[in-house]
PDB file of C-alpha atoms in Angstrom:
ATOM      1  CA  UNK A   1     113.116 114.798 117.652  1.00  0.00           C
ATOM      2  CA  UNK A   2     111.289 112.187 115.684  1.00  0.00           C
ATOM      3  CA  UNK A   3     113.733 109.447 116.170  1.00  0.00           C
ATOM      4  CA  UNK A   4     113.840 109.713 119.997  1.00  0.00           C
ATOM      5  CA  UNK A   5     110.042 109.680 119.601  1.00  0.00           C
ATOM      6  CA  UNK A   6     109.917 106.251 117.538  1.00  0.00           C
ATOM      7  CA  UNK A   7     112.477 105.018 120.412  1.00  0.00           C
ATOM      8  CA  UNK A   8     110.020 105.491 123.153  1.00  0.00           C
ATOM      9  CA  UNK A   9     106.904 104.624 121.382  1.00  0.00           C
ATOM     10  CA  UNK A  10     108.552 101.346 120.720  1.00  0.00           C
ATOM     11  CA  UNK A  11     109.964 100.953 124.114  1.00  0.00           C
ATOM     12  CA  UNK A  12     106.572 101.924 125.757  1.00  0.00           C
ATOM     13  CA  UNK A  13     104.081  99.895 123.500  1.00  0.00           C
ATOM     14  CA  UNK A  14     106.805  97.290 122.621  1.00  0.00           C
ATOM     15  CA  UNK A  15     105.915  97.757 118.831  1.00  0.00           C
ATOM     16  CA  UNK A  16     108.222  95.746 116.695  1.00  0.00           C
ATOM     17  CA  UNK A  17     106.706  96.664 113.849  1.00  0.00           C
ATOM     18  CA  UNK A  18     107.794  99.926 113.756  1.00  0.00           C
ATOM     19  CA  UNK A  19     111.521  99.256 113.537  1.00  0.00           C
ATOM     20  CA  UNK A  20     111.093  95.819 111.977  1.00  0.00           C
ATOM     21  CA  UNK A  21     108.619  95.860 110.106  1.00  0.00           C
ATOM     22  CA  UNK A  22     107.762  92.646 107.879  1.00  0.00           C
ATOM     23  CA  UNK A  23     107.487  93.341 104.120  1.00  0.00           C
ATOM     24  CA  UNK A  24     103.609  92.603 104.315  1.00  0.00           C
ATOM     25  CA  UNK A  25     103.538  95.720 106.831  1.00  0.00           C
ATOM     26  CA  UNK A  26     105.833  97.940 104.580  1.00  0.00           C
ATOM     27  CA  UNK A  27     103.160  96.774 101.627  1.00  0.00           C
ATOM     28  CA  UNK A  28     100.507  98.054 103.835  1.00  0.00           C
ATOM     29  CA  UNK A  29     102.558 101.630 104.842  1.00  0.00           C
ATOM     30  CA  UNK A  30     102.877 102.333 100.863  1.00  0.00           C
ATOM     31  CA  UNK A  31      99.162 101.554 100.632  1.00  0.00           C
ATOM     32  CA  UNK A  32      98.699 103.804 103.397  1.00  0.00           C
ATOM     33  CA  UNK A  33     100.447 106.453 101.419  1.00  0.00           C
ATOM     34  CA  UNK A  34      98.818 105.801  97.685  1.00  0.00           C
ATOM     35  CA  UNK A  35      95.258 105.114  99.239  1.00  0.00           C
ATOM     36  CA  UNK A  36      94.920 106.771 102.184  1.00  0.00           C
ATOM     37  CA  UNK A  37      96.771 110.104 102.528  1.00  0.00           C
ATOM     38  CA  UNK A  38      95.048 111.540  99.707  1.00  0.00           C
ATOM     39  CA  UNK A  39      91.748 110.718 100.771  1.00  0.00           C
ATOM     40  CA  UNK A  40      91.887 112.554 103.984  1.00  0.00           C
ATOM     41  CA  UNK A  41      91.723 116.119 102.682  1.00  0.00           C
ATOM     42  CA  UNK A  42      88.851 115.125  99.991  1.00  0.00           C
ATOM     43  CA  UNK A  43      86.823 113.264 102.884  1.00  0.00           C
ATOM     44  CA  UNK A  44      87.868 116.204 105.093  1.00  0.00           C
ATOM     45  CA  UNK A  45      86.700 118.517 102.738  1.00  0.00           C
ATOM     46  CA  UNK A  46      83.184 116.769 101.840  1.00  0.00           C
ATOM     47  CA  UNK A  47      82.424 115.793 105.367  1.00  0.00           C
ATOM     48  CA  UNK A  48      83.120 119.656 106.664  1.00  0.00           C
ATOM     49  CA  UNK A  49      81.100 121.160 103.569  1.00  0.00           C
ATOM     50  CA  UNK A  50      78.080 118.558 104.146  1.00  0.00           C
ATOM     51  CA  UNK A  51      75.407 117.185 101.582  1.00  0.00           C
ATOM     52  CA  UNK A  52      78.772 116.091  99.287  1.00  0.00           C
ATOM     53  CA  UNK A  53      77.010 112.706  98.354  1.00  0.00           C
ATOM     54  CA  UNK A  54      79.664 111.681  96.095  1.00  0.00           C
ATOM     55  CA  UNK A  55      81.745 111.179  99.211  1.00  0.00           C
ATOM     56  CA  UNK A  56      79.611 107.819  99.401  1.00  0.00           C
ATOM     57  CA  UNK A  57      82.221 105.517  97.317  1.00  0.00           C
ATOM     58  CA  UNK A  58      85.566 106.745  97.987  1.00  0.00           C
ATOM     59  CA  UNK A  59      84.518 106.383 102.146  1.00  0.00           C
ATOM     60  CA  UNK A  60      83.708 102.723 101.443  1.00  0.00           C
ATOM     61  CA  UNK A  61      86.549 102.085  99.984  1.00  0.00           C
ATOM     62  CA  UNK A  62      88.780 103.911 102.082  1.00  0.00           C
ATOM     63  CA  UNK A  63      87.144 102.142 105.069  1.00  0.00           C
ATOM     64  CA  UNK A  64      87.011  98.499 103.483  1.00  0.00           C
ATOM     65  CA  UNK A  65      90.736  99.183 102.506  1.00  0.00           C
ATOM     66  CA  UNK A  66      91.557 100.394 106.215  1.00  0.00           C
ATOM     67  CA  UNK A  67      89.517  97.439 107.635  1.00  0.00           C
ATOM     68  CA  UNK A  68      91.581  94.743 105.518  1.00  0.00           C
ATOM     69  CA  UNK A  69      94.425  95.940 106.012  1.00  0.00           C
ATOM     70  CA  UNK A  70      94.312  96.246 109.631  1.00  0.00           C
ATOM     71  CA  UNK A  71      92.928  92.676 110.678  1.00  0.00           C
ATOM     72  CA  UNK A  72      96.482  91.102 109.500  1.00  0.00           C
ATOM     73  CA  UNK A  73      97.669  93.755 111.761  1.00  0.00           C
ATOM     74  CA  UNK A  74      95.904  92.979 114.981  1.00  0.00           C
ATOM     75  CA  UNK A  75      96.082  88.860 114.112  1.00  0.00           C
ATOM     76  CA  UNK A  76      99.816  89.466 113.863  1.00  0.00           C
ATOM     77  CA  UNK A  77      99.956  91.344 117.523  1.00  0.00           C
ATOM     78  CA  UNK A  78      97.916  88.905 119.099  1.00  0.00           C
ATOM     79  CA  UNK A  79      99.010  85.438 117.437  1.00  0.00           C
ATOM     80  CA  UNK A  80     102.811  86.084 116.567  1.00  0.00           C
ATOM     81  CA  UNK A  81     105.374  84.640 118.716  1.00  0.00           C
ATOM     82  CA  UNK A  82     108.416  87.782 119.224  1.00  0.00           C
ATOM     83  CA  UNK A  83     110.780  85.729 120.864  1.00  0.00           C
ATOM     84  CA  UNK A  84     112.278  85.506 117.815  1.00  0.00           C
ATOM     85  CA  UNK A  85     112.108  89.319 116.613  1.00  0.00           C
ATOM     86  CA  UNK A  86     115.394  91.271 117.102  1.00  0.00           C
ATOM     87  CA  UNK A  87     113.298  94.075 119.022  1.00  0.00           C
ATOM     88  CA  UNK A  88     111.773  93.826 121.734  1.00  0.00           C
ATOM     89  CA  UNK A  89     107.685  92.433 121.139  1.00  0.00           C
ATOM     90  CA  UNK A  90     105.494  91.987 123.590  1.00  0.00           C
ATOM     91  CA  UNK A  91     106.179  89.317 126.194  1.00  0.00           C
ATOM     92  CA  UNK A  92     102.657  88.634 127.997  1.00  0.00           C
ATOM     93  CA  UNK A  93      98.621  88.831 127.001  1.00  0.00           C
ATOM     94  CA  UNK A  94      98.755  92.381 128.718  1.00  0.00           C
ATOM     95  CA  UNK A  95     101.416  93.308 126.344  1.00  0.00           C
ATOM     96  CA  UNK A  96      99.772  92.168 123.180  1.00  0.00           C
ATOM     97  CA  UNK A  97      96.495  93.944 124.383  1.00  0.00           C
ATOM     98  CA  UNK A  98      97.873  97.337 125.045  1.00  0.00           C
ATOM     99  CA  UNK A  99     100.009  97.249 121.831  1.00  0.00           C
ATOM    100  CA  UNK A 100      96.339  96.111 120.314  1.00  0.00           C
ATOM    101  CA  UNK A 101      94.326  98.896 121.514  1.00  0.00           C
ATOM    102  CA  UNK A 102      96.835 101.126 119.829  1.00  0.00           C
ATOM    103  CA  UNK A 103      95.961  99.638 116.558  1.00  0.00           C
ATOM    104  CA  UNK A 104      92.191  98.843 117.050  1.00  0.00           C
ATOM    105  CA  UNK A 105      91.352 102.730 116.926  1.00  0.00           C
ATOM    106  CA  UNK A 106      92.501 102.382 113.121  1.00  0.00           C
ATOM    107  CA  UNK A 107      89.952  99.407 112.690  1.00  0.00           C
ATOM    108  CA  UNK A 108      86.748 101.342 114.686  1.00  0.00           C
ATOM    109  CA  UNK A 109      86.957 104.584 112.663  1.00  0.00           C
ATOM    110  CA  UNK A 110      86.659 103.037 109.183  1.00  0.00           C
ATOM    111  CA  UNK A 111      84.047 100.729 110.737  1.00  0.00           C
ATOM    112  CA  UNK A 112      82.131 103.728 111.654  1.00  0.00           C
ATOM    113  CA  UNK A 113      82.731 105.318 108.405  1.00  0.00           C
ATOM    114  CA  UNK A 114      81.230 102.224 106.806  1.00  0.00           C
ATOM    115  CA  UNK A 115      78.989 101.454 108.769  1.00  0.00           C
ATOM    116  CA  UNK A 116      77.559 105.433 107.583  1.00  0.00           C
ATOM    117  CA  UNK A 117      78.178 105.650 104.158  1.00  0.00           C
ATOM    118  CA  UNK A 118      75.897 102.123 104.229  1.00  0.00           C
ATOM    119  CA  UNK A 119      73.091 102.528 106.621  1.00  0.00           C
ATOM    120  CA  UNK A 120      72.846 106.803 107.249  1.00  0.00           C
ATOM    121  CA  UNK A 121      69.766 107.393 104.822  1.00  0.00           C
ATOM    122  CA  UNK A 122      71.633 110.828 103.695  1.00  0.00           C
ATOM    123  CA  UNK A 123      74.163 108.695 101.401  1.00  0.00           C
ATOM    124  CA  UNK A 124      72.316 105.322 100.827  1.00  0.00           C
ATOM    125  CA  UNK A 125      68.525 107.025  99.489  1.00  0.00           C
ATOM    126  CA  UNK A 126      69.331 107.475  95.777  1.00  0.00           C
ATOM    127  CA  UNK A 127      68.749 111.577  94.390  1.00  0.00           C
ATOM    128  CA  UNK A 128      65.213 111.460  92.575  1.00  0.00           C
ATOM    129  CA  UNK A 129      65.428 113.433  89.222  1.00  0.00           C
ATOM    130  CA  UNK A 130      63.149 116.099  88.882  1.00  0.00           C
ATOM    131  CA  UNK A 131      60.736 115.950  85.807  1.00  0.00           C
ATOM    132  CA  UNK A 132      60.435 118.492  83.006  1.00  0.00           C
TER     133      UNK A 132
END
């Protein structure tokens, strides 16, 4: 059942949150929906297919959206004080960095995605037009 697996996620990772969730994280979810979601069947489909060059500015900003969104995120785990939060937070540095390298997965793969749409010559050489 989903709900029992949201319960132990939360209990295990001590994710806050997930049950709690601030309105500048529910702003990022629908973002997540709008933004992301659809993109992962295009990229899906150009990056399975190969040679889709168009796939160029929709992965940066996919992965610049991702990457924004995400550093809030990971400030928030390690900086916020959840003494106050109704559900359980994390409670020492361990905590915060296991509940961290949950999230930081989400920050690496757009990085990588980036970091090839910018510097892999197959999307960043411009197509020369042949002459007549």
């Amino acid at each position: 059942k989903l709900a029992d697996l949201l319960q132990w996620y939360t209990a295990t990772c001590r994710d806050p949150l997930m049950l709690q969730p601030p309105a500048w994280f529910k702003a990022f979810v629908w973002c997540e929906a709008v933004v992301q979601l659809p993109f992962f069947p295009i990229a899906g489909y150009a990056f399975l297919k190969g040679g889709c060059k168009w796939i160029r500015t929709p992965a940066i900003i996919y992965s610049t959206h991702v990457a924004t969104t995400l550093l809030p995120i990971l400030a928030h785990i390690l900086f916020h004080d959840f003494s106050t939060s109704e559900h359980l937070g994390p409670r020492s540095q361990g905590e915060r960095l296991a509940l961290f390298s949950v999230y930081v997965p989400y920050l690496l793969v757009p990085l990588l995605i980036l970091y090839t749409m910018l510097c892999n010559p197959h999307y960043t050489h411009a197509e020369k037009r042949k002459r007549k």
